[in-house]
Coordinates of C-alpha atoms in Angstrom, one line a residue:
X1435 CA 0.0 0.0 0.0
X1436 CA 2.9 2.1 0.8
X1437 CA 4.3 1.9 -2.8
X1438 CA 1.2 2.5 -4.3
X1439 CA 1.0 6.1 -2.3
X1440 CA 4.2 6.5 -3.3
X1441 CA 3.6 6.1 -7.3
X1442 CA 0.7 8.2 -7.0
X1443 CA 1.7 10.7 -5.4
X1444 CA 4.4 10.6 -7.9
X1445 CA 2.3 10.7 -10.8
X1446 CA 0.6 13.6 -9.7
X1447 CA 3.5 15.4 -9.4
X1448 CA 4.7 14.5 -13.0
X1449 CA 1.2 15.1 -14.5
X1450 CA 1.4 18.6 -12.5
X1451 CA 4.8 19.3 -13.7
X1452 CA 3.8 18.3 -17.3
X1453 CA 1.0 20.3 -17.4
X1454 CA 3.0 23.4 -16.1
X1455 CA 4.9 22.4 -19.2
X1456 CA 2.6 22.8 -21.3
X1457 CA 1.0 25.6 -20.0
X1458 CA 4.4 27.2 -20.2
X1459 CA 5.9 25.9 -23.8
X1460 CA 3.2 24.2 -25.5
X1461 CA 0.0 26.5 -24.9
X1462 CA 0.2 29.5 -26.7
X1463 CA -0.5 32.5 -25.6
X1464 CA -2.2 34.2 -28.7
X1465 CA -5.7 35.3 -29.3
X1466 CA -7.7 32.7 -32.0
X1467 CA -11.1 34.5 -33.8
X1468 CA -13.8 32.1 -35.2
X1469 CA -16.4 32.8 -37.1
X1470 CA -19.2 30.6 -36.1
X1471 CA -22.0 30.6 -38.2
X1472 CA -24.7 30.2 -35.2
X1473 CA -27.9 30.4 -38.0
X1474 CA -28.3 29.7 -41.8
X1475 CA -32.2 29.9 -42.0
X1476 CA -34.3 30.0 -45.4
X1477 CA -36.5 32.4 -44.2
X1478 CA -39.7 31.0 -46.0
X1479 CA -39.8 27.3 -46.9
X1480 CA -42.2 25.9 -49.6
X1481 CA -41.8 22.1 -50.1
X1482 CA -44.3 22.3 -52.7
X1483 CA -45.8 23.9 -56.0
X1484 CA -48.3 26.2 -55.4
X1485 CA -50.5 28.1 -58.0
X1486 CA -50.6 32.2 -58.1
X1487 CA -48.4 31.8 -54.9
X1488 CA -45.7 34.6 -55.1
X1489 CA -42.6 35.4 -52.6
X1490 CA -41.8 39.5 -52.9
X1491 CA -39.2 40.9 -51.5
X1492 CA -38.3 44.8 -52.5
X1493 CA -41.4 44.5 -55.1
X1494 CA -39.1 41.2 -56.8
X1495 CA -40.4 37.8 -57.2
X1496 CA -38.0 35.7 -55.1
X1497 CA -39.5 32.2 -56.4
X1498 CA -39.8 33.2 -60.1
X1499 CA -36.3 34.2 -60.1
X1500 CA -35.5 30.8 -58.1
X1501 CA -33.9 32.7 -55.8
X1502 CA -34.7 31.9 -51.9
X1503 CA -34.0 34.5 -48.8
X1504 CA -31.6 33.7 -45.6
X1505 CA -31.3 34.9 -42.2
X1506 CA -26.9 34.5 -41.2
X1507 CA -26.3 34.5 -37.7
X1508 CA -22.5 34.8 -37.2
X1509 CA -21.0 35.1 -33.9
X1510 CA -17.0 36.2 -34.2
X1511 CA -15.6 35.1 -30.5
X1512 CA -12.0 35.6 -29.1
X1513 CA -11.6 31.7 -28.0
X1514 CA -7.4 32.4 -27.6
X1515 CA -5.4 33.0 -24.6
X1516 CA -5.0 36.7 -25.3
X1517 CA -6.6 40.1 -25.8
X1518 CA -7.2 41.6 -29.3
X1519 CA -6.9 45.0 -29.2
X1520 CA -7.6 48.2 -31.4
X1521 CA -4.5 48.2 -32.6
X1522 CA -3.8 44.8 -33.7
X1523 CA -6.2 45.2 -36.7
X1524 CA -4.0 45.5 -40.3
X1525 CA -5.8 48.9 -41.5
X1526 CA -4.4 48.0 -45.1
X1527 CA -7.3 45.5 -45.3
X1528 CA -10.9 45.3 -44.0
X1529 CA -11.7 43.3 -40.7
X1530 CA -14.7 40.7 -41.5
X1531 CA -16.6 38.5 -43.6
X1532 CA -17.6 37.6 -47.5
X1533 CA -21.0 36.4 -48.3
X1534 CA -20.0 33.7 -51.1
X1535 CA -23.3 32.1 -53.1
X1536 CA -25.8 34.6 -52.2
X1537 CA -26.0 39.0 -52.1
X1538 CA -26.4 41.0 -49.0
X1539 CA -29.8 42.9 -49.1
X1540 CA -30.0 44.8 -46.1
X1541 CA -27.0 46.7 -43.7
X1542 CA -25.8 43.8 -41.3
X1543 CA -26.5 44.9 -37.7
X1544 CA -25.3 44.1 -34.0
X1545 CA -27.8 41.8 -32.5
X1546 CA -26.1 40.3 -29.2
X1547 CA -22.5 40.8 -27.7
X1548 CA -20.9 39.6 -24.4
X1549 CA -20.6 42.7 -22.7
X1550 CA -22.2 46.5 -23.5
X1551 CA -19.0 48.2 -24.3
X1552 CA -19.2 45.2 -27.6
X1553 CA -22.8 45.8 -27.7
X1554 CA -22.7 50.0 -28.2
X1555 CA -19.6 50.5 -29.7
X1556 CA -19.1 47.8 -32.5
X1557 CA -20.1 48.8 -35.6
X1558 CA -21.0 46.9 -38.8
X1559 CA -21.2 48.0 -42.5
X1560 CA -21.8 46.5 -46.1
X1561 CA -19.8 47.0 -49.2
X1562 CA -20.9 44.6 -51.9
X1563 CA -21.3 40.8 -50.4
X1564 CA -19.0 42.5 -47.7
X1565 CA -19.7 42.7 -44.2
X1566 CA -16.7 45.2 -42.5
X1567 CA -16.6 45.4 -38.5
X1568 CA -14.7 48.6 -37.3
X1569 CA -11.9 47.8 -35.5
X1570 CA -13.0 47.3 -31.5
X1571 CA -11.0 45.5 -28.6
X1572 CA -12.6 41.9 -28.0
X1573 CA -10.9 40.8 -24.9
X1574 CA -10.6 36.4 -24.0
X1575 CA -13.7 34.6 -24.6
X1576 CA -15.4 38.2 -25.6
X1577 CA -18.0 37.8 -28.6
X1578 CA -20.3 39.9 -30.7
X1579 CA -22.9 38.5 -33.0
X1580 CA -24.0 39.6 -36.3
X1581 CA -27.1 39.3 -38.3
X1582 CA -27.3 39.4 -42.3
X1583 CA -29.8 39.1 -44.4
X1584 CA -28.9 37.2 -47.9
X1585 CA -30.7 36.2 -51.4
X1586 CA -29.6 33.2 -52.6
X1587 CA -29.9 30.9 -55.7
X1588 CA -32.2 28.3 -54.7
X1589 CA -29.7 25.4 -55.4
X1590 CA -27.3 27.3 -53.1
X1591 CA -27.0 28.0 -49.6
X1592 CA -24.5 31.0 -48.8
X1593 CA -21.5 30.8 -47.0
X1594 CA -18.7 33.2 -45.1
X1595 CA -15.5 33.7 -45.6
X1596 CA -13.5 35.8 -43.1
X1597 CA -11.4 38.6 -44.7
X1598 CA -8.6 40.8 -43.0
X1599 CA -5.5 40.0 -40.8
X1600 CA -5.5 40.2 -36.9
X1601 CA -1.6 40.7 -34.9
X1602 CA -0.7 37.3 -33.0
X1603 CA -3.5 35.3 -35.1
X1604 CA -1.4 32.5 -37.6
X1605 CA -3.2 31.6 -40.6
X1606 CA -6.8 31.7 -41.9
X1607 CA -9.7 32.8 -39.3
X1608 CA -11.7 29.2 -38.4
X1609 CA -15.2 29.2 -39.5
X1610 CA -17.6 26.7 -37.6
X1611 CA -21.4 25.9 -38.4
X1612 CA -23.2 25.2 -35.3
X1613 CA -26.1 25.2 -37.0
X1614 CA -25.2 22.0 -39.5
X1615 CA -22.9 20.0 -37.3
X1616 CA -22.2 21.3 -33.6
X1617 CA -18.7 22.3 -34.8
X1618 CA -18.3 23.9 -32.0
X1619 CA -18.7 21.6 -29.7
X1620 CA -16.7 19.0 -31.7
X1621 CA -13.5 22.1 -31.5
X1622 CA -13.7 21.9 -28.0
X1623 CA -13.6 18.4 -27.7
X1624 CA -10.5 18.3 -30.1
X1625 CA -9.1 21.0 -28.2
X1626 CA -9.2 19.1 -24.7
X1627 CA -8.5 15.9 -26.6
X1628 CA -5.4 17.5 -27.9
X1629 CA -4.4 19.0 -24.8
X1630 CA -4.8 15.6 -22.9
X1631 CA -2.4 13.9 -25.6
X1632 CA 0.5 16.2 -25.3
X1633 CA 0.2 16.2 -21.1
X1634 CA -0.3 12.5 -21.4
X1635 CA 3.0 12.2 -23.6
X1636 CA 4.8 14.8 -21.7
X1637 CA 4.3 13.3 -18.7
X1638 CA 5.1 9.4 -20.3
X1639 CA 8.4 10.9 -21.3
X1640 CA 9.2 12.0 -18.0
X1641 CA 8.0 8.4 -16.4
X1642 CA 9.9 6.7 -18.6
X1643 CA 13.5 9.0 -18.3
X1644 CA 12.9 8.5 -14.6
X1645 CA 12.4 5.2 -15.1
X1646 CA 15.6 4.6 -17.0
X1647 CA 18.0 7.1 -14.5
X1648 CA 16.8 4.9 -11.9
X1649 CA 17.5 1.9 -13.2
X1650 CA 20.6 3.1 -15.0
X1651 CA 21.8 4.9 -11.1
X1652 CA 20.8 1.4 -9.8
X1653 CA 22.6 -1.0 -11.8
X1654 CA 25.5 1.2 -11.4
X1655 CA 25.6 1.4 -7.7
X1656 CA 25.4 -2.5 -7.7
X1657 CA 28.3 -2.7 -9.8
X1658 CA 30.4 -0.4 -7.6
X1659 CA 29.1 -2.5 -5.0
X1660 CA 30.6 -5.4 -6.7
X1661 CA 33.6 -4.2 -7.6
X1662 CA 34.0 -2.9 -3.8
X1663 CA 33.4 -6.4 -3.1
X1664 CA 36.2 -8.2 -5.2
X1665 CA 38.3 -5.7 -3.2
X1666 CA 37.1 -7.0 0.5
X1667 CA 37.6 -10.4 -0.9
X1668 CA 41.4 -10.2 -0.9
X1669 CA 41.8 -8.2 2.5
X1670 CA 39.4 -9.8 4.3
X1671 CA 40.7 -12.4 6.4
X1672 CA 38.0 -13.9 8.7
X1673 CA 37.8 -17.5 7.6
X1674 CA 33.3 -18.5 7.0
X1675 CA 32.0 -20.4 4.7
X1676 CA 31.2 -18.8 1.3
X1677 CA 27.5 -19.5 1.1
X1678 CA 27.6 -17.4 3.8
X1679 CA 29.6 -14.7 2.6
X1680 CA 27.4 -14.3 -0.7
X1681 CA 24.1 -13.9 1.7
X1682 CA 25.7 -10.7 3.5
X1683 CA 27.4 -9.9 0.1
X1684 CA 24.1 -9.5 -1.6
X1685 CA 22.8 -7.9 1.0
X1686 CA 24.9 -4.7 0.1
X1687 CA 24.4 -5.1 -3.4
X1688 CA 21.3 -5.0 -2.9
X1689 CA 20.1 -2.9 -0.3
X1690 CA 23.3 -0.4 0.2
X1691 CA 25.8 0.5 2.9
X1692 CA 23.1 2.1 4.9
X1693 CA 21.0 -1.4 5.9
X1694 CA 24.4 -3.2 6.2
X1695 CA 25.2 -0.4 9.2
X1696 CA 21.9 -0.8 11.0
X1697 CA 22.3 -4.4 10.6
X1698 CA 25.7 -5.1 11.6
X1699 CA 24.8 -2.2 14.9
X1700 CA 22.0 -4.3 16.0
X1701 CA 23.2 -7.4 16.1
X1702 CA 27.1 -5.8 17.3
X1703 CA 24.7 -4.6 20.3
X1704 CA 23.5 -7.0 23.1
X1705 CA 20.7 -4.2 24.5
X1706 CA 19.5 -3.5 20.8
X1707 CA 19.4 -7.4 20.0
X1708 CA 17.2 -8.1 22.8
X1709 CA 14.8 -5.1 22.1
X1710 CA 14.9 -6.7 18.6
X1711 CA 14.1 -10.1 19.5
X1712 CA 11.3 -8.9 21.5
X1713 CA 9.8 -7.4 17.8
X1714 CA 11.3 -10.3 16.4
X1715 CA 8.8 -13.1 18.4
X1716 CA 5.7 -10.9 18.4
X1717 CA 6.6 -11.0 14.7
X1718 CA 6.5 -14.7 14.4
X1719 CA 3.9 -15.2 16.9
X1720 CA 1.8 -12.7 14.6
X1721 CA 2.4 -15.0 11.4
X1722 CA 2.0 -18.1 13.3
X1723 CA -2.1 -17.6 14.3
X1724 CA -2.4 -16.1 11.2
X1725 CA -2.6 -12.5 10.9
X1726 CA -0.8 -9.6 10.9
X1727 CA 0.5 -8.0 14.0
X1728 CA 1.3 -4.5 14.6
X1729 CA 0.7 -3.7 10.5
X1730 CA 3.1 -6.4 9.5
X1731 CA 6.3 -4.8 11.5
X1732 CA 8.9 -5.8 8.8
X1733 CA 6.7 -4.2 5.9
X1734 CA 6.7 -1.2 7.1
X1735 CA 10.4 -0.9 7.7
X1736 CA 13.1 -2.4 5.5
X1737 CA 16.0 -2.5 7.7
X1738 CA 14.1 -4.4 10.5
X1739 CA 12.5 -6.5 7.3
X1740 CA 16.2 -7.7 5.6
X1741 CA 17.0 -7.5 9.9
X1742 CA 14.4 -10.5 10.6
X1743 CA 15.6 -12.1 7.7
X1744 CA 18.8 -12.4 8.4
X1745 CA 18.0 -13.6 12.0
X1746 CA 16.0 -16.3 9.7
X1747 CA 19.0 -17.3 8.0
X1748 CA 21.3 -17.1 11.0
X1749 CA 18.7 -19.5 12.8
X1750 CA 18.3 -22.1 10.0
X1751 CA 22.3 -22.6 9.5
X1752 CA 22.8 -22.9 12.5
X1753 CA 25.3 -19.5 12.9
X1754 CA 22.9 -18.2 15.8
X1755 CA 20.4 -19.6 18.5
X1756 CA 18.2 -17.4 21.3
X1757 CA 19.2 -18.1 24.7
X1758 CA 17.9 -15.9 27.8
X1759 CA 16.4 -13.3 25.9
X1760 CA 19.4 -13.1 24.0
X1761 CA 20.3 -13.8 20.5
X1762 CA 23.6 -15.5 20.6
X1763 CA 25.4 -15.4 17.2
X1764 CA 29.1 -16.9 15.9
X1765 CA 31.9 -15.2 16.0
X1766 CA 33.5 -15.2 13.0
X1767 CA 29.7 -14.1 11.4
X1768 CA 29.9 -11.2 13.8
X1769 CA 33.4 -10.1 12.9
X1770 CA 33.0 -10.5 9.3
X1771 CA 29.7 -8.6 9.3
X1772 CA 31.7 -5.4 11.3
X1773 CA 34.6 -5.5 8.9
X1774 CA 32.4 -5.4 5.7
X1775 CA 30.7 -2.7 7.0
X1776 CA 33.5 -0.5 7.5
X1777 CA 34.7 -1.6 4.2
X1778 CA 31.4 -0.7 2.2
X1779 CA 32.1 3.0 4.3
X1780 CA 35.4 2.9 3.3
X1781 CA 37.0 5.4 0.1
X1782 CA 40.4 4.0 0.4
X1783 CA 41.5 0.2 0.8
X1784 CA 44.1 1.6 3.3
X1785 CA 41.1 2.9 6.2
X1786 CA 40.0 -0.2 7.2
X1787 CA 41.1 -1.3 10.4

């Protein structure tokens, strides 16, 4: 359970860090304009043929003419991480919109904005199948909304196409159609999606470099370990068998310099060994009737864990045996264990006594 708190609270850290990352290299801080075309409404629809029926508008016969009338709703909305302001408007060409496939009939006009400065002060005029905005401020997630009124050839349904150039804005102006497809929804879903990738990968990355520097910083400790070892091997001169040598070998390979002290000073130590041994039996008592006593004492600590195991071991080959509260252990396996602990401490072959 321990480990698992561990990795999580490690992955939260590298998701947070990631996402800094991206926040901080990958998320760019421009504004983005989109044209969303909210409304494309026929304004009269007749599914069928109908005699002396006629459709004027301005005194012209819209259905002689095969011609049909539209309603555009466009909203233009700041969805960037930045303010556009006055002065980020190119003045050598016209902020706003084409009507392709159809003709503007009336002046576009302001219906709806996200705040009242938008709503009073942008302004909105025709030139053509032109639709220019005057250049106004539109600050993050700020939108105003325009309504247009368009003739169109009955086979054709009109569409925009933004015109001008905005400061900080790369590339063409993004038109959506909420009104055919819930673009809009489906750019914020790529959006998120997009975002959730390059934190997911980011944060991968950094799993799996940690990954590799811990395993790369552990295989080489081991093989300093080792090669410490080869040197202990021909100044050592306590005489015990090898099988028993490799067990306390591969205990510092394994575990480091740092459990090979606490072991070798609590079993050096015949007040610490008995205050041991008293964890020690509760242990054993605790696995005997079958569950776990004090939260599994050797779990919870791994130099008491490779501690009790090594008791085990002593025990089993006969190297140590508990008499009156005491755990009585050989000689030789005492003096070795003291020596190749000041050795695994030890920067120079020459400092070990």
């Amino acid at each position: 359970m321990k480990k698992f708190w561990n990795f999580l609270l490690g992955f939260i850290a590298i998701a947070s860090f990631s996402y800094a990352i991206y926040q901080g290299q990958f998320k760019s801080n421009k504004p983005k304009l989109i044209f969303d075309i909210l409304s494309n409404t026929e304004v009269l629809s007749i599914n069928e043929d109908i005699n002396n029926l006629q459709i004027l508008f301005n005194g012209d016969t819209l259905d002689s003419n095969k011609e049909k009338l539209y309603i555009l709703i466009i909203r233009i909305k700041n969805v960037g991480n930045n303010d556009v302001k006055e002065v980020d408007y190119y003045t050598g060409s016209p902020f706003g919109f084409k009507i392709l496939k159809g003709s503007i009939v009336e002046i576009p006009n302001i219906i709806d904005a996200s705040n009242n400065f938008l709503l009073d002060n942008a302004k909105v005029n025709s030139e053509g199948n032109k639709v220019e905005l005057k250049p106004i401020p539109i600050n993050e997630n700020q939108y105003l909304t325009v309504k247009v009124l368009v003739i169109s050839n009955s086979k054709n349904i009109p569409e925009v196409k933004p015109i001008g150039m905005v400061s900080g804005i790369d590339g063409d102006f993004q038109v959506l159609r909420t009104f055919l497809d819930d673009d809009a929804e489906k750019e914020f879903d790529n959006e998120l999606l997009r975002q959730q990738i390059i934190i997911f990968s980011i944060s991968a990355f950094l799993m799996l470099l940690i990954f590799i520097i811990y395993k790369l910083n552990k295989f080489l400790r081991k093989k300093k370990r080792k090669n410490k070892l080869a040197k202990f091997e021909i100044y050592n001169k306590t005489k015990i068998n090898s099988r028993h040598k490799i067990y306390f070998f591969t205990v510092f390979i394994v575990y480091g310099k740092l459990v090979l002290f606490f072991l070798n000073g609590i079993l050096q130590n015949k007040t610490e060994r008995k205050m041991l041994l008293e964890l020690y039996d509760l242990r054993n008592r605790g696995k005997n009737i079958g569950f776990i006593v004090l939260e599994d004492i050797d779990s919870k600590n791994e130099n008491l864990k490779i501690t009790f195991k090594t008791i085990d071991y002593l025990i089993e080959e006969g190297l140590a045996n508990i008499s009156n509260n005491d755990l009585i252990i050989n000689t030789d396996i005492l003096i070795f264990l003291e020596e190749l602990s000041k050795f695994s401490n030890s920067k120079k072959v020459n400092k070990l006594s």
